[in-house]
mmCIF file of C-alpha atoms and ligand atoms in Angstrom:
data_model
loop_
_atom_site.group_PDB
_atom_site.id
_atom_site.type_symbol
_atom_site.label_atom_id
_atom_site.label_comp_id
_atom_site.label_asym_id
_atom_site.label_seq_id
_atom_site.Cartn_x
_atom_site.Cartn_y
_atom_site.Cartn_z
ATOM 1 C CA UNK N 19 -23.323 9.710 -6.681
ATOM 2 C CA UNK N 20 -25.525 10.914 -9.566
ATOM 3 C CA UNK N 21 -28.346 13.008 -8.153
ATOM 4 C CA UNK N 22 -31.068 10.719 -9.525
ATOM 5 C CA UNK N 23 -29.627 7.797 -7.581
ATOM 6 C CA UNK N 24 -30.064 9.438 -4.216
ATOM 7 C CA UNK N 25 -33.135 8.206 -2.388
ATOM 8 C CA UNK N 26 -35.759 10.807 -1.572
ATOM 9 C CA UNK N 27 -38.131 10.271 1.349
ATOM 10 C CA UNK N 28 -41.449 12.104 1.511
ATOM 11 C CA UNK N 29 -43.719 11.943 4.570
ATOM 12 C CA UNK N 30 -47.482 12.265 4.178
ATOM 13 C CA UNK N 31 -47.031 11.046 0.609
ATOM 14 C CA UNK N 32 -50.384 9.342 0.089
ATOM 15 C CA UNK N 33 -52.430 12.343 -0.980
ATOM 16 C CA UNK N 34 -52.508 16.088 -1.544
ATOM 17 C CA UNK N 35 -49.250 17.984 -1.575
ATOM 18 C CA UNK N 36 -47.144 14.956 -0.515
ATOM 19 C CA UNK N 37 -48.488 12.897 -3.411
ATOM 20 C CA UNK N 38 -47.728 15.686 -5.890
ATOM 21 C CA UNK N 39 -44.177 16.013 -4.477
ATOM 22 C CA UNK N 40 -43.650 12.252 -4.759
ATOM 23 C CA UNK N 41 -44.874 12.149 -8.368
ATOM 24 C CA UNK N 42 -42.786 15.195 -9.314
ATOM 25 C CA UNK N 43 -39.595 13.692 -7.850
ATOM 26 C CA UNK N 44 -40.344 10.383 -9.618
ATOM 27 C CA UNK N 45 -40.879 12.288 -12.885
ATOM 28 C CA UNK N 46 -37.414 13.757 -12.420
ATOM 29 C CA UNK N 47 -36.048 10.231 -12.372
ATOM 30 C CA UNK N 48 -35.446 9.914 -8.645
ATOM 31 C CA UNK N 49 -36.010 6.953 -6.415
ATOM 32 C CA UNK N 50 -38.672 7.933 -3.906
ATOM 33 C CA UNK N 51 -39.990 6.354 -0.718
ATOM 34 C CA UNK N 52 -43.392 7.658 0.338
ATOM 35 C CA UNK N 53 -44.399 7.299 3.988
ATOM 36 C CA UNK N 54 -47.960 7.648 5.247
ATOM 37 C CA UNK N 55 -50.375 6.128 7.738
ATOM 38 C CA UNK N 56 -53.108 5.653 5.148
ATOM 39 C CA UNK N 57 -52.477 2.208 3.620
ATOM 40 C CA UNK N 58 -55.362 2.455 1.129
ATOM 41 C CA UNK N 59 -54.215 5.791 -0.248
ATOM 42 C CA UNK N 60 -50.620 4.546 -0.414
ATOM 43 C CA UNK N 61 -51.877 1.760 -2.706
ATOM 44 C CA UNK N 62 -53.521 4.424 -4.870
ATOM 45 C CA UNK N 63 -50.227 6.316 -4.982
ATOM 46 C CA UNK N 64 -48.477 3.130 -6.154
ATOM 47 C CA UNK N 65 -51.111 2.708 -8.868
ATOM 48 C CA UNK N 66 -50.840 6.332 -9.936
ATOM 49 C CA UNK N 67 -47.032 6.122 -10.103
ATOM 50 C CA UNK N 68 -47.156 2.877 -12.033
ATOM 51 C CA UNK N 69 -49.669 4.302 -14.553
ATOM 52 C CA UNK N 70 -47.187 7.122 -15.147
ATOM 53 C CA UNK N 71 -44.431 4.547 -15.694
ATOM 54 C CA UNK N 72 -42.657 4.839 -12.324
ATOM 55 C CA UNK N 73 -42.172 2.652 -9.300
ATOM 56 C CA UNK N 74 -42.462 4.119 -5.822
ATOM 57 C CA UNK N 75 -41.410 2.570 -2.516
ATOM 58 C CA UNK N 76 -44.183 2.930 0.065
ATOM 59 C CA UNK N 77 -44.094 2.438 3.820
ATOM 60 C CA UNK N 78 -47.184 2.518 5.967
ATOM 61 C CA UNK N 79 -46.316 4.173 9.268
ATOM 62 C CA UNK N 80 -47.790 6.548 11.782
ATOM 63 C CA UNK N 81 -44.937 9.030 12.069
ATOM 64 C CA UNK N 82 -45.894 9.901 15.640
ATOM 65 C CA UNK N 83 -44.583 6.425 16.497
ATOM 66 C CA UNK N 84 -41.077 7.751 16.255
ATOM 67 C CA UNK N 85 -39.237 4.494 16.941
ATOM 68 C CA UNK N 86 -41.063 2.866 13.977
ATOM 69 C CA UNK N 87 -40.385 5.934 11.836
ATOM 70 C CA UNK N 88 -36.664 5.903 12.648
ATOM 71 C CA UNK N 89 -36.441 2.140 12.110
ATOM 72 C CA UNK N 90 -37.918 2.538 8.603
ATOM 73 C CA UNK N 91 -35.595 5.438 7.771
ATOM 74 C CA UNK N 92 -32.542 3.550 9.010
ATOM 75 C CA UNK N 93 -33.512 0.486 6.949
ATOM 76 C CA UNK N 94 -34.055 2.629 3.825
ATOM 77 C CA UNK N 95 -30.706 4.354 4.345
ATOM 78 C CA UNK N 96 -28.998 0.987 4.705
ATOM 79 C CA UNK N 97 -30.612 -0.443 1.558
ATOM 80 C CA UNK N 98 -29.987 2.647 -0.566
ATOM 81 C CA UNK N 99 -26.609 3.855 0.625
ATOM 82 C CA UNK N 100 -28.151 6.755 2.502
ATOM 83 C CA UNK N 101 -31.030 9.153 2.096
ATOM 84 C CA UNK N 102 -30.204 12.194 -0.027
ATOM 85 C CA UNK N 103 -33.476 14.080 0.181
ATOM 86 C CA UNK N 104 -35.939 14.346 3.042
ATOM 87 C CA UNK N 105 -39.242 16.152 2.606
ATOM 88 C CA UNK N 106 -41.051 16.568 5.922
ATOM 89 C CA UNK N 107 -44.515 17.126 4.511
ATOM 90 C CA UNK N 108 -46.997 15.249 6.725
ATOM 91 C CA UNK N 109 -49.128 17.645 8.680
ATOM 92 C CA UNK N 110 -52.532 17.952 10.302
ATOM 93 C CA UNK N 111 -54.787 20.717 11.554
ATOM 94 C CA UNK N 112 -56.846 20.782 14.739
ATOM 95 C CA UNK N 113 -58.390 24.223 14.409
ATOM 96 C CA UNK N 114 -60.196 25.919 17.277
ATOM 97 C CA UNK N 115 -59.974 29.215 19.047
ATOM 98 C CA UNK N 116 -57.170 29.000 21.572
ATOM 99 C CA UNK N 117 -59.538 29.293 24.544
ATOM 100 C CA UNK N 118 -61.399 26.179 23.372
ATOM 101 C CA UNK N 119 -58.408 24.128 22.292
ATOM 102 C CA UNK N 120 -57.861 20.862 24.135
ATOM 103 C CA UNK N 121 -54.388 19.870 25.279
ATOM 104 C CA UNK N 122 -54.694 16.589 23.341
ATOM 105 C CA UNK N 123 -55.243 18.507 20.081
ATOM 106 C CA UNK N 124 -52.108 20.501 20.770
ATOM 107 C CA UNK N 125 -50.043 17.421 21.616
ATOM 108 C CA UNK N 126 -51.115 15.316 18.621
ATOM 109 C CA UNK N 127 -50.601 18.158 16.180
ATOM 110 C CA UNK N 128 -47.144 18.909 17.532
ATOM 111 C CA UNK N 129 -46.240 15.216 17.369
ATOM 112 C CA UNK N 130 -47.128 15.015 13.659
ATOM 113 C CA UNK N 131 -46.130 18.477 12.425
ATOM 114 C CA UNK N 132 -42.968 19.138 14.421
ATOM 115 C CA UNK N 133 -41.624 16.260 16.507
ATOM 116 C CA UNK N 134 -41.785 13.690 13.685
ATOM 117 C CA UNK N 135 -39.952 16.125 11.377
ATOM 118 C CA UNK N 136 -37.295 16.601 14.051
ATOM 119 C CA UNK N 137 -36.863 12.854 14.586
ATOM 120 C CA UNK N 138 -36.809 12.062 10.848
ATOM 121 C CA UNK N 139 -34.194 14.738 10.213
ATOM 122 C CA UNK N 140 -32.068 13.657 13.166
ATOM 123 C CA UNK N 141 -32.156 10.103 11.790
ATOM 124 C CA UNK N 142 -31.253 10.825 8.168
ATOM 125 C CA UNK N 143 -28.679 13.520 8.800
ATOM 126 C CA UNK N 144 -25.987 11.031 9.754
ATOM 127 C CA UNK N 145 -25.989 9.461 6.279
ATOM 128 C CA UNK N 146 -26.190 12.911 4.679
ATOM 129 C CA UNK N 147 -23.047 13.969 6.536
ATOM 130 C CA UNK N 148 -21.329 10.713 5.563
ATOM 131 C CA UNK N 149 -22.279 11.186 1.883
ATOM 132 C CA UNK N 150 -21.505 14.917 1.975
ATOM 133 C CA UNK N 151 -24.860 15.669 0.398
ATOM 134 C CA UNK N 152 -28.292 16.429 1.755
ATOM 135 C CA UNK N 153 -31.430 18.316 0.853
ATOM 136 C CA UNK N 154 -33.994 18.788 3.588
ATOM 137 C CA UNK N 155 -37.257 20.491 2.675
ATOM 138 C CA UNK N 156 -39.737 21.185 5.445
ATOM 139 C CA UNK N 157 -43.313 22.010 4.539
ATOM 140 C CA UNK N 158 -44.233 24.889 6.790
ATOM 141 C CA UNK N 159 -47.130 27.274 6.075
ATOM 142 C CA UNK N 160 -47.945 30.943 5.715
ATOM 143 C CA UNK N 161 -49.683 30.404 9.073
ATOM 144 C CA UNK N 162 -46.226 29.948 10.596
ATOM 145 C CA UNK N 163 -45.053 33.190 8.988
ATOM 146 C CA UNK N 164 -48.101 35.434 9.538
ATOM 147 C CA UNK N 165 -50.053 33.701 12.298
ATOM 148 C CA UNK N 166 -53.625 32.518 11.877
ATOM 149 C CA UNK N 167 -56.618 32.941 14.171
ATOM 150 C CA UNK N 168 -58.118 29.580 15.101
ATOM 151 C CA UNK N 169 -54.843 27.779 14.390
ATOM 152 C CA UNK N 170 -52.515 28.711 17.256
ATOM 153 C CA UNK N 171 -51.255 25.154 17.608
ATOM 154 C CA UNK N 172 -50.798 24.768 13.844
ATOM 155 C CA UNK N 173 -49.057 28.147 13.442
ATOM 156 C CA UNK N 174 -46.758 27.332 16.362
ATOM 157 C CA UNK N 175 -45.785 24.007 14.779
ATOM 158 C CA UNK N 176 -45.137 25.622 11.395
ATOM 159 C CA UNK N 177 -43.112 28.485 12.910
ATOM 160 C CA UNK N 178 -41.260 25.811 14.879
ATOM 161 C CA UNK N 179 -40.292 24.133 11.613
ATOM 162 C CA UNK N 180 -38.792 27.416 10.408
ATOM 163 C CA UNK N 181 -36.641 27.799 13.535
ATOM 164 C CA UNK N 182 -35.604 24.167 13.341
ATOM 165 C CA UNK N 183 -34.661 24.515 9.669
ATOM 166 C CA UNK N 184 -32.457 27.553 10.266
ATOM 167 C CA UNK N 185 -30.757 25.832 13.200
ATOM 168 C CA UNK N 186 -30.019 22.723 11.112
ATOM 169 C CA UNK N 187 -28.344 24.986 8.550
ATOM 170 C CA UNK N 188 -26.119 26.465 11.244
ATOM 171 C CA UNK N 189 -25.112 22.959 12.306
ATOM 172 C CA UNK N 190 -24.501 21.184 8.985
ATOM 173 C CA UNK N 191 -24.381 23.580 6.004
ATOM 174 C CA UNK N 192 -20.633 23.097 5.693
ATOM 175 C CA UNK N 193 -21.248 19.412 4.933
ATOM 176 C CA UNK N 194 -23.014 20.305 1.646
ATOM 177 C CA UNK N 195 -26.405 19.931 3.275
ATOM 178 C CA UNK N 196 -29.196 22.415 2.726
ATOM 179 C CA UNK N 197 -32.388 22.790 4.713
ATOM 180 C CA UNK N 198 -35.167 25.079 3.549
ATOM 181 C CA UNK N 199 -38.856 25.602 4.174
ATOM 182 C CA UNK N 200 -41.682 25.934 1.758
ATOM 183 C CA UNK N 201 -44.572 27.919 3.176
ATOM 184 C CA UNK N 202 -47.644 27.139 1.101
ATOM 185 C CA UNK N 203 -50.558 29.527 1.190
ATOM 186 C CA UNK N 204 -54.014 28.254 0.351
ATOM 187 C CA UNK N 205 -53.607 25.017 -1.633
ATOM 188 C CA UNK N 206 -56.549 22.965 -2.840
ATOM 189 C CA UNK N 207 -56.326 19.596 -1.066
ATOM 190 C CA UNK N 208 -58.502 17.496 1.241
ATOM 191 C CA UNK N 209 -57.132 19.579 4.132
ATOM 192 C CA UNK N 210 -58.663 22.792 2.783
ATOM 193 C CA UNK N 211 -61.700 21.241 1.077
ATOM 194 C CA UNK N 212 -63.421 20.926 4.446
ATOM 195 C CA UNK N 213 -63.226 24.656 5.192
ATOM 196 C CA UNK N 214 -66.531 26.547 4.967
ATOM 197 C CA UNK N 215 -67.099 28.592 1.779
ATOM 198 C CA UNK N 216 -67.129 31.742 3.901
ATOM 199 C CA UNK N 217 -63.528 31.057 4.992
ATOM 200 C CA UNK N 218 -62.463 30.256 1.413
ATOM 201 C CA UNK N 219 -64.041 33.472 0.074
ATOM 202 C CA UNK N 220 -62.340 35.532 2.785
ATOM 203 C CA UNK N 221 -58.999 33.840 2.014
ATOM 204 C CA UNK N 222 -59.260 34.773 -1.662
ATOM 205 C CA UNK N 223 -59.649 38.434 -0.740
ATOM 206 C CA UNK N 224 -56.205 38.488 0.928
ATOM 207 C CA UNK N 225 -54.408 36.625 -1.857
ATOM 208 C CA UNK N 226 -53.155 39.111 -4.480
ATOM 209 C CA UNK N 227 -53.444 36.360 -7.122
ATOM 210 C CA UNK N 228 -57.141 35.966 -6.083
ATOM 211 C CA UNK N 229 -56.850 32.228 -6.617
ATOM 212 C CA UNK N 230 -55.791 29.111 -4.712
ATOM 213 C CA UNK N 231 -52.684 27.109 -5.511
ATOM 214 C CA UNK N 232 -52.431 23.491 -6.592
ATOM 215 C CA UNK N 233 -50.369 20.709 -4.988
ATOM 216 C CA UNK N 234 -48.257 20.771 -8.161
ATOM 217 C CA UNK N 235 -47.337 24.435 -7.540
ATOM 218 C CA UNK N 236 -45.785 23.353 -4.242
ATOM 219 C CA UNK N 237 -44.232 20.187 -5.708
ATOM 220 C CA UNK N 238 -42.291 22.139 -8.364
ATOM 221 C CA UNK N 239 -40.767 24.394 -5.703
ATOM 222 C CA UNK N 240 -39.846 21.400 -3.521
ATOM 223 C CA UNK N 241 -38.226 19.650 -6.475
ATOM 224 C CA UNK N 242 -36.041 22.701 -7.102
ATOM 225 C CA UNK N 243 -34.956 22.936 -3.450
ATOM 226 C CA UNK N 244 -34.242 19.191 -3.532
ATOM 227 C CA UNK N 245 -32.059 19.467 -6.616
ATOM 228 C CA UNK N 246 -28.325 19.979 -7.095
ATOM 229 C CA UNK N 247 -29.116 23.406 -8.602
ATOM 230 C CA UNK N 248 -30.181 24.868 -5.258
ATOM 231 C CA UNK N 249 -26.961 24.101 -3.373
ATOM 232 C CA UNK N 250 -26.272 27.683 -2.269
ATOM 233 C CA UNK N 251 -29.822 28.356 -1.054
ATOM 234 C CA UNK N 252 -29.967 27.614 2.633
ATOM 235 C CA UNK N 253 -32.226 28.370 5.583
ATOM 236 C CA UNK N 254 -34.841 30.096 3.434
ATOM 237 C CA UNK N 255 -38.602 30.185 3.649
ATOM 238 C CA UNK N 256 -40.103 30.143 0.180
ATOM 239 C CA UNK N 257 -43.772 31.144 0.224
ATOM 240 C CA UNK N 258 -45.812 29.462 -2.494
ATOM 241 C CA UNK N 259 -48.896 31.509 -1.864
ATOM 242 C CA UNK N 260 -49.907 33.802 -4.740
ATOM 243 C CA UNK N 261 -48.389 36.735 -2.846
ATOM 244 C CA UNK N 262 -50.418 36.219 0.339
ATOM 245 C CA UNK N 263 -47.631 36.577 2.917
ATOM 246 C CA UNK N 264 -45.401 39.189 1.302
HETATM 247 P P1 NAI K 428 -53.560 16.356 3.469
HETATM 248 O O1 NAI K 428 -54.354 16.243 4.714
HETATM 249 O O2 NAI K 428 -54.275 16.292 2.165
HETATM 250 O O3 NAI K 428 -52.400 15.256 3.467
HETATM 251 C C1 NAI K 428 -51.617 15.000 4.581
HETATM 252 C C2 NAI K 428 -51.083 13.594 4.504
HETATM 253 O O4 NAI K 428 -50.332 13.363 5.713
HETATM 254 C C3 NAI K 428 -52.175 12.533 4.449
HETATM 255 O O5 NAI K 428 -51.901 11.593 3.433
HETATM 256 C C4 NAI K 428 -52.151 11.886 5.827
HETATM 257 O O6 NAI K 428 -52.529 10.526 5.836
HETATM 258 C C5 NAI K 428 -50.678 12.072 6.207
HETATM 259 N N1 NAI K 428 -50.508 12.009 7.662
HETATM 260 C C6 NAI K 428 -51.197 12.701 8.595
HETATM 261 N N2 NAI K 428 -50.822 12.307 9.816
HETATM 262 C C7 NAI K 428 -49.880 11.348 9.663
HETATM 263 C C8 NAI K 428 -49.151 10.533 10.568
HETATM 264 N N3 NAI K 428 -49.319 10.616 11.885
HETATM 265 N N4 NAI K 428 -48.270 9.641 10.054
HETATM 266 C C9 NAI K 428 -48.113 9.515 8.705
HETATM 267 N N5 NAI K 428 -48.784 10.260 7.806
HETATM 268 C C10 NAI K 428 -49.671 11.155 8.285
HETATM 269 O O7 NAI K 428 -52.749 17.712 3.621
HETATM 270 P P2 NAI K 428 -52.064 18.646 2.506
HETATM 271 O O8 NAI K 428 -52.967 19.779 2.247
HETATM 272 O O9 NAI K 428 -51.566 17.830 1.395
HETATM 273 O O10 NAI K 428 -50.849 19.232 3.368
HETATM 274 C C11 NAI K 428 -49.528 18.728 3.284
HETATM 275 C C12 NAI K 428 -48.631 19.628 4.118
HETATM 276 O O11 NAI K 428 -48.724 20.963 3.618
HETATM 277 C C13 NAI K 428 -49.022 19.696 5.583
HETATM 278 O O12 NAI K 428 -47.873 19.778 6.379
HETATM 279 C C14 NAI K 428 -49.800 20.990 5.679
HETATM 280 O O13 NAI K 428 -49.760 21.540 6.975
HETATM 281 C C15 NAI K 428 -49.041 21.837 4.682
HETATM 282 N N6 NAI K 428 -49.809 22.971 4.193
HETATM 283 C C16 NAI K 428 -50.962 22.775 3.476
HETATM 284 C C17 NAI K 428 -51.682 23.868 3.024
HETATM 285 C C18 NAI K 428 -52.928 23.734 2.234
HETATM 286 O O14 NAI K 428 -53.529 24.773 1.921
HETATM 287 N N7 NAI K 428 -53.353 22.543 1.844
HETATM 288 C C19 NAI K 428 -51.234 25.237 3.325
HETATM 289 C C20 NAI K 428 -50.013 25.312 4.073
HETATM 290 C C21 NAI K 428 -49.336 24.212 4.477
#
């Protein structure tokens, strides 16, 4: 199947990095389904795509409801002859010092950042094996590589994605399936907008580039790992971080 014809699924597609990934994959001529729980922002994504001359499939779903998530993925795979690309991008933060962190904050974050990615991958991998092609890109974080005070739950989920990615490779690489992680550093989105200026200033001091990245910086790297050109790159963690985690 021509690479453009393979359906790409992006979770957390309605804004920020997920939106940029969706628009970049559309610009490359792919069919893309964007999943998110924010119906209003999904409509805005549709509008944005249409203004750029593309059409995007959107599905409103809370990915922690894993049976709904898997049902949607199975239906998409059936309609499109499989899912060729899966980008597990949706993620949340629930930052607090570990001593103050509530169990509920840990559980919800893990459900979004790690369990949903596991369930989505488990669901789409069958059609990838059948079609002898798959590109899985998991959006981790430099927090999962370096650790981050105040984000123990988040860092654990992002490090978990890295271990999961490498294990997937050991299971299915011989079926022409790749799984890689992108570990963004400090990217300007709604997620980071809310951080106090003091935290942002301190972050800049540890980034050799002395600047923050854009969602598009991450989207370009995802598009490469999702392409046919990256077929021999497997189980890697690509930091898109201005040199922060090297
Ligand atoms: P964002 O908060 O702007 O966007 C996240 C999207 O995920 C939103 O559209 C939200 O509605 C969706 N989402 C959240 N929970 C969901 C659920 N239960 N079901 C369906 N959709 C859900 O975040 P941003 O900055 O775009 O981050 C995207 C990914 O990149 C996340 O995994 C984040 O951890 C990761 N990342 C972001 C960094 C940054 O500096 N912005 C740095 C490192 C990693």
